Amino acid sequence: MKLNESQRSASRGFFEFVFFRHVRRSERRLTVDFCPTDLIYVIWLFFVVAAWNWNVWLIPVRWAFPYQTSENIHLWLLADYTCDLIYIIDILVFQPRLQFVRGGDIVCNKKDMREHYMTTERFKMDIISLFPLEVFYYFTGVNSLLRFPRLLKVRSFLCFVHNLCPVAVLVILMLFLFLYVRVIRTSMYLLYSLHINACLFYWGSDYEGLGSTKWVYNGKGNAYIRCYYFAVKTLITIGGLPDPTTVFEICFQLINYFVGVFAFSIMIGQMRDVVGAATAGENYYRACMDSTVKYMTSYNIPREVQNRIKTWYDYTWKSQGMLDEQELLIQLPTKMRLDIAVDVNYAIVSKVALFQGCDRQMVFDMLTRLKSVVYLPGDFVCKKGEIGREMYIIKQGEVQVVGGPDLQTVFVTIRAGSVFGEISLLAGGGGNRRTANVKAHGFANLFILDKKDLAEILVHYPESEKLLRKKAK
């Protein structure tokens, strides 16, 4: 389905809501308004989508199958008008209070939100969806096909699926739920295609006469289940069906086969894309691993080194879900990178004694320059006498300061939340050398801050620079 301009505009603004929503919370007006990713709005969309699904699934069933009778017609009408009431509440209460982006600003003004909604194509479709064709019940009786405008509320279903994933980021697991939503959505398209075909088959059987030929439904057993079974065998081209005998049956079956092949190929393509998206990251990891192994093999790298590199790939992927965090974040604007860095790393860095008392903004600037690196058990992070060009903050794991003739004597163990290597960066003069040997004890995930990056930051914070140099002495 192609998106029109209003949908594309809403999609662009959608991500701005996710990142800047917390900025607007303090500025909320007394009038109630909703962000598209607010949990309460997504919950409301669930009820709207439930009402839409009632119509989209049961309108064809009630038209084709004899399930709507004079004895239960009042129950069907009660459910119909309950769904209509949900539609009306959505149009009058929720949609006119939905925030939107205009010129980069999130608009929360009640009048502006109402006027914006009334100018959108969605408003027109919502109004048409409530067109009261039920007045023709007086002439035709209660015919569910007269409720077909209710299906035009499909935008609510698309918005619900679109908005569900960012809420899932905050509630469950982002990647897996996102993929599950795509799988469920694709499966629903297939099930609905079979549902419509089952209704048409029963209508065709009733038109030809139930049980009049071997091809039509014979009227025995559960009508819907047996017609659905026919639809599955036809649309998925399983075969094994009785041969059609009349012209109507032959034409119906030919159309079924053509539609089945077309629909099934689309579903296969959709599922391929879903599986491809689910395994894209792992495929990238495997490709990097294979390229590295091929390179090491061609240059006859020692087997021990190869095994350590393979271990590094495996642990880094399992612990982080990616090989390079910077590669992911570099595509984002600076402000968004800072927001993510603060949420992910500030709790660790703020506890480091070296940075306590420093300008808070200086710490924020430093967060965006940190690089996460994994060291394997026994790997030397730095050696005594080396030129110091980085400082290290332990994010996870432990490192040990070692010495002695064989570098096996442990002087001290440094744990998560500690910093080392700062003396070489902060002491006066250039070309400062390391004063100790430090190696990883087990797997260690460290933040690395380059000397050049630190110098560029401290230029703007002279007071923090004095404090850091004083602590490093």
GROMACS .gro file of C-alpha atoms in nm:
model
  473
    1MET     CA    1   0.000   0.000   0.000
    2LYS     CA    2   0.150   0.337  -0.103
    3LEU     CA    3   0.162   0.615   0.152
    4ASN     CA    4   0.019   0.951   0.056
    5GLU     CA    5   0.182   1.281   0.152
    6SER     CA    6  -0.002   1.313   0.483
    7GLN     CA    7   0.105   0.964   0.587
    8ARG     CA    8   0.468   1.030   0.492
    9SER     CA    9   0.458   1.353   0.687
   10ALA     CA   10   0.313   1.172   0.989
   11SER     CA   11   0.581   0.906   0.963
   12ARG     CA   12   0.860   1.167   0.961
   13GLY     CA   13   0.712   1.342   1.260
   14PHE     CA   14   0.659   1.015   1.443
   15PHE     CA   15   1.027   0.969   1.525
   16GLU     CA   16   1.056   1.327   1.645
   17PHE     CA   17   0.785   1.244   1.901
   18VAL     CA   18   0.986   0.948   2.032
   19PHE     CA   19   1.303   1.149   2.099
   20PHE     CA   20   1.163   1.485   2.209
   21ARG     CA   21   0.855   1.379   2.399
   22HIS     CA   22   1.016   1.426   2.739
   23VAL     CA   23   1.099   1.789   2.651
   24ARG     CA   24   0.731   1.871   2.612
   25ARG     CA   25   0.609   1.696   2.927
   26SER     CA   26   0.691   1.994   3.144
   27GLU     CA   27   0.509   2.224   2.902
   28ARG     CA   28   0.185   2.024   2.879
   29ARG     CA   29  -0.128   2.238   2.891
   30LEU     CA   30  -0.422   2.176   3.118
   31THR     CA   31  -0.618   2.043   2.822
   32VAL     CA   32  -0.569   1.671   2.759
   33ASP     CA   33  -0.367   1.593   2.448
   34PHE     CA   34  -0.205   1.275   2.322
   35CYS     CA   35   0.126   1.190   2.166
   36PRO     CA   36   0.096   0.911   1.903
   37THR     CA   37   0.327   0.695   2.116
   38ASP     CA   38   0.150   0.756   2.451
   39LEU     CA   39   0.056   0.425   2.608
   40ILE     CA   40  -0.300   0.542   2.678
   41TYR     CA   41  -0.347   0.636   2.310
   42VAL     CA   42  -0.211   0.301   2.189
   43ILE     CA   43  -0.448   0.122   2.430
   44TRP     CA   44  -0.739   0.325   2.290
   45LEU     CA   45  -0.629   0.235   1.936
   46PHE     CA   46  -0.651  -0.128   2.043
   47PHE     CA   47  -1.026  -0.086   2.109
   48VAL     CA   48  -1.074   0.101   1.781
   49VAL     CA   49  -0.891  -0.175   1.595
   50ALA     CA   50  -1.103  -0.436   1.775
   51ALA     CA   51  -1.417  -0.259   1.651
   52TRP     CA   52  -1.272  -0.237   1.300
   53ASN     CA   53  -1.187  -0.609   1.307
   54TRP     CA   54  -1.543  -0.691   1.412
   55ASN     CA   55  -1.662  -0.528   1.092
   56VAL     CA   56  -1.390  -0.649   0.858
   57TRP     CA   57  -1.424  -1.015   0.962
   58LEU     CA   58  -1.794  -1.051   1.036
   59ILE     CA   59  -1.955  -0.841   0.762
   60PRO     CA   60  -1.874  -1.104   0.495
   61VAL     CA   61  -1.959  -1.392   0.732
   62ARG     CA   62  -2.305  -1.253   0.809
   63TRP     CA   63  -2.366  -1.187   0.438
   64ALA     CA   64  -2.263  -1.534   0.318
   65PHE     CA   65  -2.347  -1.775   0.603
   66PRO     CA   66  -2.686  -1.821   0.773
   67TYR     CA   67  -2.556  -1.721   1.115
   68GLN     CA   68  -2.765  -1.403   1.147
   69THR     CA   69  -3.120  -1.506   1.232
   70SER     CA   70  -3.431  -1.333   1.360
   71GLU     CA   71  -3.368  -1.488   1.704
   72ASN     CA   72  -3.023  -1.334   1.751
   73ILE     CA   73  -3.048  -1.020   1.537
   74HIS     CA   74  -3.067  -0.798   1.847
   75LEU     CA   75  -2.724  -0.924   1.963
   76TRP     CA   76  -2.566  -0.854   1.624
   77LEU     CA   77  -2.713  -0.503   1.620
   78LEU     CA   78  -2.595  -0.436   1.977
   79ALA     CA   79  -2.238  -0.529   1.880
   80ASP     CA   80  -2.262  -0.323   1.559
   81TYR     CA   81  -2.372  -0.005   1.733
   82THR     CA   82  -2.119  -0.053   2.013
   83CYS     CA   83  -1.848  -0.051   1.746
   84ASP     CA   84  -2.008   0.259   1.591
   85LEU     CA   85  -1.996   0.429   1.932
   86ILE     CA   86  -1.622   0.356   1.956
   87TYR     CA   87  -1.577   0.510   1.609
   88ILE     CA   88  -1.767   0.824   1.719
   89ILE     CA   89  -1.565   0.863   2.041
   90ASP     CA   90  -1.245   0.829   1.841
   91ILE     CA   91  -1.353   1.105   1.600
   92LEU     CA   92  -1.485   1.344   1.867
   93VAL     CA   93  -1.245   1.286   2.158
   94PHE     CA   94  -0.913   1.132   2.060
   95GLN     CA   95  -0.825   1.237   1.706
   96PRO     CA   96  -0.886   1.613   1.762
   97ARG     CA   97  -0.645   1.596   2.059
   98LEU     CA   98  -0.362   1.420   1.878
   99GLN     CA   99  -0.033   1.610   1.870
  100PHE     CA  100   0.142   1.669   1.539
  101VAL     CA  101   0.464   1.823   1.408
  102ARG     CA  102   0.458   2.154   1.224
  103GLY     CA  103   0.780   2.324   1.118
  104GLY     CA  104   0.979   2.103   1.355
  105ASP     CA  105   0.763   2.197   1.660
  106ILE     CA  106   0.527   1.963   1.842
  107VAL     CA  107   0.187   2.133   1.837
  108CYS     CA  108  -0.017   2.088   2.156
  109ASN     CA  109  -0.272   2.368   2.113
  110LYS     CA  110  -0.626   2.230   2.128
  111LYS     CA  111  -0.760   2.447   1.845
  112ASP     CA  112  -0.462   2.377   1.617
  113MET     CA  113  -0.486   2.002   1.678
  114ARG     CA  114  -0.858   2.000   1.596
  115GLU     CA  115  -0.814   2.207   1.281
  116HIS     CA  116  -0.521   1.993   1.166
  117TYR     CA  117  -0.725   1.673   1.207
  118MET     CA  118  -1.014   1.820   1.009
  119THR     CA  119  -0.784   1.898   0.715
  120THR     CA  120  -0.639   1.547   0.689
  121GLU     CA  121  -0.755   1.269   0.459
  122ARG     CA  122  -0.798   1.053   0.768
  123PHE     CA  123  -1.080   1.280   0.893
  124LYS     CA  124  -1.262   1.246   0.561
  125MET     CA  125  -1.229   0.866   0.568
  126ASP     CA  126  -1.345   0.855   0.931
  127ILE     CA  127  -1.658   1.055   0.847
  128ILE     CA  128  -1.736   0.841   0.541
  129SER     CA  129  -1.687   0.525   0.750
  130LEU     CA  130  -1.991   0.627   0.959
  131PHE     CA  131  -2.216   0.697   0.660
  132PRO     CA  132  -2.556   0.561   0.775
  133LEU     CA  133  -2.645   0.317   0.498
  134GLU     CA  134  -2.842   0.129   0.765
  135VAL     CA  135  -3.145   0.340   0.666
  136PHE     CA  136  -3.182   0.096   0.378
  137TYR     CA  137  -3.255  -0.178   0.633
  138TYR     CA  138  -3.615  -0.061   0.593
  139PHE     CA  139  -3.613  -0.192   0.235
  140THR     CA  140  -3.362  -0.481   0.242
  141GLY     CA  141  -3.380  -0.606   0.598
  142VAL     CA  142  -3.065  -0.622   0.814
  143ASN     CA  143  -2.805  -0.679   0.542
  144SER     CA  144  -2.449  -0.663   0.679
  145LEU     CA  145  -2.311  -0.549   0.340
  146LEU     CA  146  -2.467  -0.208   0.406
  147ARG     CA  147  -2.205  -0.164   0.679
  148PHE     CA  148  -1.912  -0.187   0.436
  149PRO     CA  149  -1.815   0.185   0.486
  150ARG     CA  150  -1.699   0.084   0.837
  151LEU     CA  151  -1.401  -0.085   0.671
  152LEU     CA  152  -1.264   0.258   0.571
  153LYS     CA  153  -1.141   0.299   0.929
  154VAL     CA  154  -0.836   0.098   0.819
  155ARG     CA  155  -0.604   0.391   0.905
  156SER     CA  156  -0.653   0.313   1.274
  157PHE     CA  157  -0.529  -0.041   1.218
  158LEU     CA  158  -0.221   0.082   1.031
  159CYS     CA  159  -0.147   0.343   1.299
  160PHE     CA  160  -0.188   0.085   1.575
  161VAL     CA  161   0.067  -0.147   1.415
  162HIS     CA  162   0.298   0.147   1.342
  163ASN     CA  163   0.280   0.291   1.696
  164LEU     CA  164   0.292  -0.039   1.882
  165CYS     CA  165   0.666  -0.100   1.828
  166PRO     CA  166   0.802   0.219   1.995
  167VAL     CA  167   0.579   0.152   2.296
  168ALA     CA  168   0.715  -0.203   2.297
  169VAL     CA  169   1.065  -0.056   2.316
  170LEU     CA  170   0.974   0.086   2.655
  171VAL     CA  171   0.774  -0.210   2.777
  172ILE     CA  172   0.914  -0.538   2.641
  173LEU     CA  173   1.195  -0.621   2.399
  174MET     CA  174   1.229  -0.397   2.096
  175LEU     CA  175   1.365  -0.625   1.823
  176PHE     CA  176   1.179  -0.945   1.898
  177LEU     CA  177   0.838  -0.785   1.947
  178PHE     CA  178   0.886  -0.574   1.635
  179LEU     CA  179   0.950  -0.889   1.431
  180TYR     CA  180   0.659  -1.071   1.596
  181VAL     CA  181   0.427  -0.784   1.502
  182ARG     CA  182   0.539  -0.809   1.138
  183VAL     CA  183   0.492  -1.188   1.136
  184ILE     CA  184   0.146  -1.161   1.294
  185ARG     CA  185   0.043  -0.884   1.053
  186THR     CA  186   0.152  -1.089   0.749
  187SER     CA  187  -0.023  -1.399   0.884
  188MET     CA  188  -0.341  -1.198   0.938
  189TYR     CA  189  -0.339  -1.088   0.574
  190LEU     CA  190  -0.322  -1.453   0.468
  191LEU     CA  191  -0.594  -1.563   0.712
  192TYR     CA  192  -0.822  -1.284   0.598
  193SER     CA  193  -0.776  -1.378   0.233
  194LEU     CA  194  -0.879  -1.733   0.321
  195HIS     CA  195  -1.170  -1.597   0.526
  196ILE     CA  196  -1.309  -1.398   0.231
  197ASN     CA  197  -1.264  -1.697  -0.001
  198ALA     CA  198  -1.453  -1.922   0.242
  199CYS     CA  199  -1.744  -1.675   0.247
  200LEU     CA  200  -1.748  -1.656  -0.133
  201PHE     CA  201  -1.740  -2.037  -0.162
  202TYR     CA  202  -2.044  -2.071   0.063
  203TRP     CA  203  -2.223  -1.799  -0.134
  204GLY     CA  204  -2.139  -1.982  -0.458
  205SER     CA  205  -2.255  -2.314  -0.314
  206ASP     CA  206  -2.581  -2.158  -0.202
  207TYR     CA  207  -2.622  -2.000  -0.547
  208GLU     CA  208  -2.569  -2.338  -0.719
  209GLY     CA  209  -2.766  -2.527  -0.454
  210LEU     CA  210  -2.616  -2.689  -0.145
  211GLY     CA  211  -2.519  -3.048  -0.227
  212SER     CA  212  -2.631  -3.017  -0.591
  213THR     CA  213  -2.288  -3.128  -0.721
  214LYS     CA  214  -1.977  -3.285  -0.572
  215TRP     CA  215  -1.790  -2.954  -0.599
  216VAL     CA  216  -2.021  -2.736  -0.384
  217TYR     CA  217  -2.058  -2.750  -0.008
  218ASN     CA  218  -2.298  -3.032   0.078
  219GLY     CA  219  -2.459  -2.867   0.381
  220LYS     CA  220  -2.320  -3.115   0.634
  221GLY     CA  221  -2.110  -3.030   0.940
  222ASN     CA  222  -1.991  -2.685   1.037
  223ALA     CA  223  -2.040  -2.466   0.730
  224TYR     CA  224  -1.765  -2.214   0.804
  225ILE     CA  225  -1.497  -2.470   0.894
  226ARG     CA  226  -1.566  -2.683   0.586
  227CYS     CA  227  -1.569  -2.380   0.354
  228TYR     CA  228  -1.249  -2.250   0.513
  229TYR     CA  229  -1.089  -2.590   0.450
  230PHE     CA  230  -1.185  -2.557   0.084
  231ALA     CA  231  -1.032  -2.207   0.074
  232VAL     CA  232  -0.705  -2.331   0.222
  233LYS     CA  233  -0.673  -2.614  -0.029
  234THR     CA  234  -0.758  -2.380  -0.317
  235LEU     CA  235  -0.560  -2.064  -0.239
  236ILE     CA  236  -0.251  -2.247  -0.118
  237THR     CA  237  -0.285  -2.472  -0.427
  238ILE     CA  238  -0.277  -2.797  -0.233
  239GLY     CA  239  -0.517  -2.957  -0.481
  240GLY     CA  240  -0.717  -3.275  -0.429
  241LEU     CA  241  -1.054  -3.103  -0.482
  242PRO     CA  242  -1.350  -3.238  -0.679
  243ASP     CA  243  -1.358  -3.124  -1.042
  244PRO     CA  244  -1.602  -2.840  -1.112
  245THR     CA  245  -1.882  -2.934  -1.351
  246THR     CA  246  -2.084  -2.621  -1.431
  247VAL     CA  247  -1.962  -2.305  -1.605
  248PHE     CA  248  -2.006  -2.109  -1.280
  249GLU     CA  249  -1.797  -2.362  -1.086
  250ILE     CA  250  -1.521  -2.367  -1.350
  251CYS     CA  251  -1.498  -1.986  -1.358
  252PHE     CA  252  -1.500  -1.966  -0.979
  253GLN     CA  253  -1.223  -2.222  -0.951
  254LEU     CA  254  -1.010  -2.062  -1.222
  255ILE     CA  255  -1.028  -1.724  -1.048
  256ASN     CA  256  -0.946  -1.897  -0.720
  257TYR     CA  257  -0.634  -2.059  -0.865
  258PHE     CA  258  -0.509  -1.737  -1.022
  259VAL     CA  259  -0.570  -1.536  -0.704
  260GLY     CA  260  -0.422  -1.816  -0.494
  261VAL     CA  261  -0.095  -1.827  -0.685
  262PHE     CA  262  -0.068  -1.446  -0.676
  263ALA     CA  263  -0.157  -1.416  -0.306
  264PHE     CA  264   0.065  -1.706  -0.201
  265SER     CA  265   0.366  -1.560  -0.383
  266ILE     CA  266   0.309  -1.226  -0.208
  267MET     CA  267   0.290  -1.396   0.132
  268ILE     CA  268   0.609  -1.591   0.065
  269GLY     CA  269   0.783  -1.265  -0.028
  270GLN     CA  270   0.653  -1.097   0.288
  271MET     CA  271   0.773  -1.381   0.511
  272ARG     CA  272   1.110  -1.378   0.335
  273ASP     CA  273   1.146  -1.009   0.415
  274VAL     CA  274   1.049  -1.067   0.779
  275VAL     CA  275   1.298  -1.350   0.820
  276GLY     CA  276   1.562  -1.145   0.636
  277ALA     CA  277   1.509  -0.851   0.873
  278ALA     CA  278   1.528  -1.083   1.173
  279THR     CA  279   1.860  -1.230   1.064
  280ALA     CA  280   2.018  -0.923   0.899
  281GLY     CA  281   2.234  -0.842   1.200
  282GLU     CA  282   2.351  -1.198   1.245
  283ASN     CA  283   2.426  -1.229   0.873
  284TYR     CA  284   2.643  -0.916   0.897
  285TYR     CA  285   2.824  -1.066   1.196
  286ARG     CA  286   2.881  -1.394   1.010
  287ALA     CA  287   3.008  -1.210   0.703
  288CYS     CA  288   3.258  -1.013   0.914
  289MET     CA  289   3.369  -1.330   1.089
  290ASP     CA  290   3.410  -1.521   0.762
  291SER     CA  291   3.607  -1.236   0.600
  292THR     CA  292   3.838  -1.216   0.901
  293VAL     CA  293   3.895  -1.593   0.907
  294LYS     CA  294   3.968  -1.591   0.535
  295TYR     CA  295   4.219  -1.307   0.582
  296MET     CA  296   4.393  -1.484   0.874
  297THR     CA  297   4.411  -1.810   0.683
  298SER     CA  298   4.561  -1.648   0.372
  299TYR     CA  299   4.838  -1.488   0.581
  300ASN     CA  300   4.899  -1.798   0.795
  301ILE     CA  301   4.814  -1.629   1.123
  302PRO     CA  302   4.894  -1.866   1.417
  303ARG     CA  303   4.603  -2.084   1.524
  304GLU     CA  304   4.609  -1.947   1.881
  305VAL     CA  305   4.565  -1.590   1.756
  306GLN     CA  306   4.285  -1.699   1.522
  307ASN     CA  307   4.100  -1.867   1.809
  308ARG     CA  308   4.128  -1.553   2.025
  309ILE     CA  309   3.993  -1.335   1.747
  310LYS     CA  310   3.702  -1.574   1.693
  311THR     CA  311   3.632  -1.563   2.066
  312TRP     CA  312   3.632  -1.184   2.057
  313TYR     CA  313   3.380  -1.179   1.772
  314ASP     CA  314   3.157  -1.431   1.949
  315TYR     CA  315   3.159  -1.259   2.289
  316THR     CA  316   3.120  -0.907   2.148
  317TRP     CA  317   2.821  -1.013   1.941
  318LYS     CA  318   2.652  -1.201   2.224
  319SER     CA  319   2.709  -0.927   2.484
  320GLN     CA  320   2.627  -0.622   2.269
  321GLY     CA  321   2.423  -0.759   1.980
  322MET     CA  322   2.652  -0.563   1.746
  323LEU     CA  323   3.021  -0.533   1.665
  324ASP     CA  324   3.053  -0.155   1.669
  325GLU     CA  325   2.814   0.074   1.859
  326GLN     CA  326   2.957   0.381   1.688
  327GLU     CA  327   2.859   0.247   1.346
  328LEU     CA  328   2.497   0.239   1.460
  329LEU     CA  329   2.492   0.580   1.630
  330ILE     CA  330   2.694   0.778   1.374
  331GLN     CA  331   2.384   0.808   1.154
  332LEU     CA  332   2.194   1.000   1.422
  333PRO     CA  333   2.212   1.377   1.482
  334THR     CA  334   2.443   1.490   1.764
  335LYS     CA  335   2.154   1.570   2.000
  336MET     CA  336   2.002   1.226   1.960
  337ARG     CA  337   2.341   1.056   2.008
  338LEU     CA  338   2.380   1.253   2.330
  339ASP     CA  339   2.033   1.149   2.450
  340ILE     CA  340   2.114   0.782   2.394
  341ALA     CA  341   2.463   0.812   2.547
  342VAL     CA  342   2.320   0.977   2.859
  343ASP     CA  343   2.051   0.711   2.901
  344VAL     CA  344   2.295   0.421   2.845
  345ASN     CA  345   2.625   0.534   2.997
  346TYR     CA  346   2.574   0.832   3.229
  347ALA     CA  347   2.487   0.614   3.530
  348ILE     CA  348   2.830   0.447   3.501
  349VAL     CA  349   3.043   0.753   3.424
  350SER     CA  350   2.879   0.975   3.686
  351LYS     CA  351   2.997   0.737   3.961
  352VAL     CA  352   3.363   0.766   3.856
  353ALA     CA  353   3.541   0.959   4.132
  354LEU     CA  354   3.767   1.137   3.881
  355PHE     CA  355   3.472   1.319   3.720
  356GLN     CA  356   3.283   1.410   4.036
  357GLY     CA  357   3.276   1.786   4.074
  358CYS     CA  358   3.327   1.847   3.703
  359ASP     CA  359   3.090   2.046   3.488
  360ARG     CA  360   2.787   1.828   3.406
  361GLN     CA  361   2.786   1.942   3.043
  362MET     CA  362   3.153   1.844   3.014
  363VAL     CA  363   3.061   1.491   3.120
  364PHE     CA  364   2.781   1.489   2.861
  365ASP     CA  365   3.022   1.597   2.586
  366MET     CA  366   3.261   1.324   2.692
  367LEU     CA  367   2.990   1.056   2.672
  368THR     CA  368   2.954   1.102   2.296
  369ARG     CA  369   3.331   1.048   2.247
  370LEU     CA  370   3.354   0.721   2.443
  371LYS     CA  371   3.424   0.404   2.246
  372SER     CA  372   3.326   0.064   2.383
  373VAL     CA  373   3.589  -0.209   2.341
  374VAL     CA  374   3.587  -0.570   2.462
  375TYR     CA  375   3.906  -0.735   2.592
  376LEU     CA  376   3.946  -1.110   2.625
  377PRO     CA  377   4.075  -1.284   2.940
  378GLY     CA  378   4.449  -1.225   2.967
  379ASP     CA  379   4.460  -0.947   2.705
  380PHE     CA  380   4.689  -0.659   2.800
  381VAL     CA  381   4.501  -0.329   2.795
  382CYS     CA  382   4.826  -0.134   2.827
  383LYS     CA  383   5.190  -0.206   2.917
  384LYS     CA  384   5.438  -0.015   3.124
  385GLY     CA  385   5.650   0.221   2.915
  386GLU     CA  386   5.402   0.258   2.629
  387ILE     CA  387   5.301   0.605   2.515
  388GLY     CA  388   4.969   0.689   2.677
  389ARG     CA  389   4.711   0.804   2.423
  390GLU     CA  390   4.389   0.686   2.588
  391MET     CA  391   4.224   0.661   2.926
  392TYR     CA  392   3.992   0.377   3.025
  393ILE     CA  393   3.666   0.348   3.218
  394ILE     CA  394   3.558  -0.003   3.316
  395LYS     CA  395   3.201  -0.058   3.200
  396GLN     CA  396   3.182  -0.428   3.281
  397GLY     CA  397   3.424  -0.688   3.416
  398GLU     CA  398   3.759  -0.647   3.592
  399VAL     CA  399   4.120  -0.564   3.507
  400GLN     CA  400   4.434  -0.632   3.708
  401VAL     CA  401   4.754  -0.433   3.756
  402VAL     CA  402   5.032  -0.693   3.726
  403GLY     CA  403   5.410  -0.701   3.753
  404GLY     CA  404   5.702  -0.922   3.844
  405PRO     CA  405   5.949  -1.099   3.618
  406ASP     CA  406   5.677  -1.298   3.440
  407LEU     CA  407   5.399  -1.038   3.478
  408GLN     CA  408   5.196  -1.282   3.685
  409THR     CA  409   5.202  -1.097   4.018
  410VAL     CA  410   4.871  -0.917   4.079
  411PHE     CA  411   4.912  -0.588   4.262
  412VAL     CA  412   4.552  -0.470   4.253
  413THR     CA  413   4.221  -0.557   4.087
  414ILE     CA  414   4.018  -0.271   3.938
  415ARG     CA  415   3.645  -0.324   3.902
  416ALA     CA  416   3.352  -0.177   3.707
  417GLY     CA  417   3.304   0.198   3.751
  418SER     CA  418   3.675   0.270   3.797
  419VAL     CA  419   3.908   0.465   3.569
  420PHE     CA  420   4.276   0.414   3.486
  421GLY     CA  421   4.527   0.553   3.238
  422GLU     CA  422   4.427   0.909   3.319
  423ILE     CA  423   4.774   1.009   3.442
  424SER     CA  424   4.924   0.981   3.094
  425LEU     CA  425   4.652   1.203   2.950
  426LEU     CA  426   4.623   1.469   3.219
  427ALA     CA  427   4.978   1.511   3.342
  428GLY     CA  428   5.163   1.811   3.198
  429GLY     CA  429   5.393   1.773   2.899
  430GLY     CA  430   5.368   1.539   2.604
  431GLY     CA  431   5.471   1.183   2.527
  432ASN     CA  432   5.374   1.050   2.871
  433ARG     CA  433   5.440   0.683   2.923
  434ARG     CA  434   5.236   0.420   3.101
  435THR     CA  435   5.338   0.352   3.461
  436ALA     CA  436   5.187   0.003   3.498
  437ASN     CA  437   5.090  -0.317   3.320
  438VAL     CA  438   4.713  -0.372   3.306
  439LYS     CA  439   4.544  -0.683   3.171
  440ALA     CA  440   4.188  -0.810   3.158
  441HIS     CA  441   4.076  -1.060   3.421
  442GLY     CA  442   3.800  -1.243   3.238
  443PHE     CA  443   3.602  -1.063   2.972
  444ALA     CA  444   3.619  -0.687   3.022
  445ASN     CA  445   3.417  -0.418   2.844
  446LEU     CA  446   3.593  -0.082   2.865
  447PHE     CA  447   3.513   0.270   2.756
  448ILE     CA  448   3.810   0.434   2.583
  449LEU     CA  449   3.857   0.811   2.565
  450ASP     CA  450   4.122   0.934   2.323
  451LYS     CA  451   4.370   1.202   2.437
  452LYS     CA  452   4.283   1.425   2.141
  453ASP     CA  453   3.910   1.401   2.212
  454LEU     CA  454   3.961   1.484   2.581
  455ALA     CA  455   4.178   1.786   2.491
  456GLU     CA  456   3.910   1.918   2.253
  457ILE     CA  457   3.648   1.889   2.528
  458LEU     CA  458   3.854   2.048   2.807
  459VAL     CA  459   3.927   2.358   2.597
  460HIS     CA  460   3.571   2.469   2.669
  461TYR     CA  461   3.577   2.379   3.041
  462PRO     CA  462   3.891   2.532   3.198
  463GLU     CA  463   3.768   2.487   3.555
  464SER     CA  464   3.701   2.117   3.498
  465GLU     CA  465   4.042   2.084   3.335
  466LYS     CA  466   4.215   2.227   3.644
  467LEU     CA  467   4.020   1.992   3.869
  468LEU     CA  468   4.106   1.685   3.659
  469ARG     CA  469   4.475   1.771   3.641
  470LYS     CA  470   4.480   1.824   4.016
  471LYS     CA  471   4.323   1.481   4.077
  472ALA     CA  472   4.564   1.314   3.831
  473LYS     CA  473   4.875   1.429   4.020
   0.00000   0.00000   0.00000
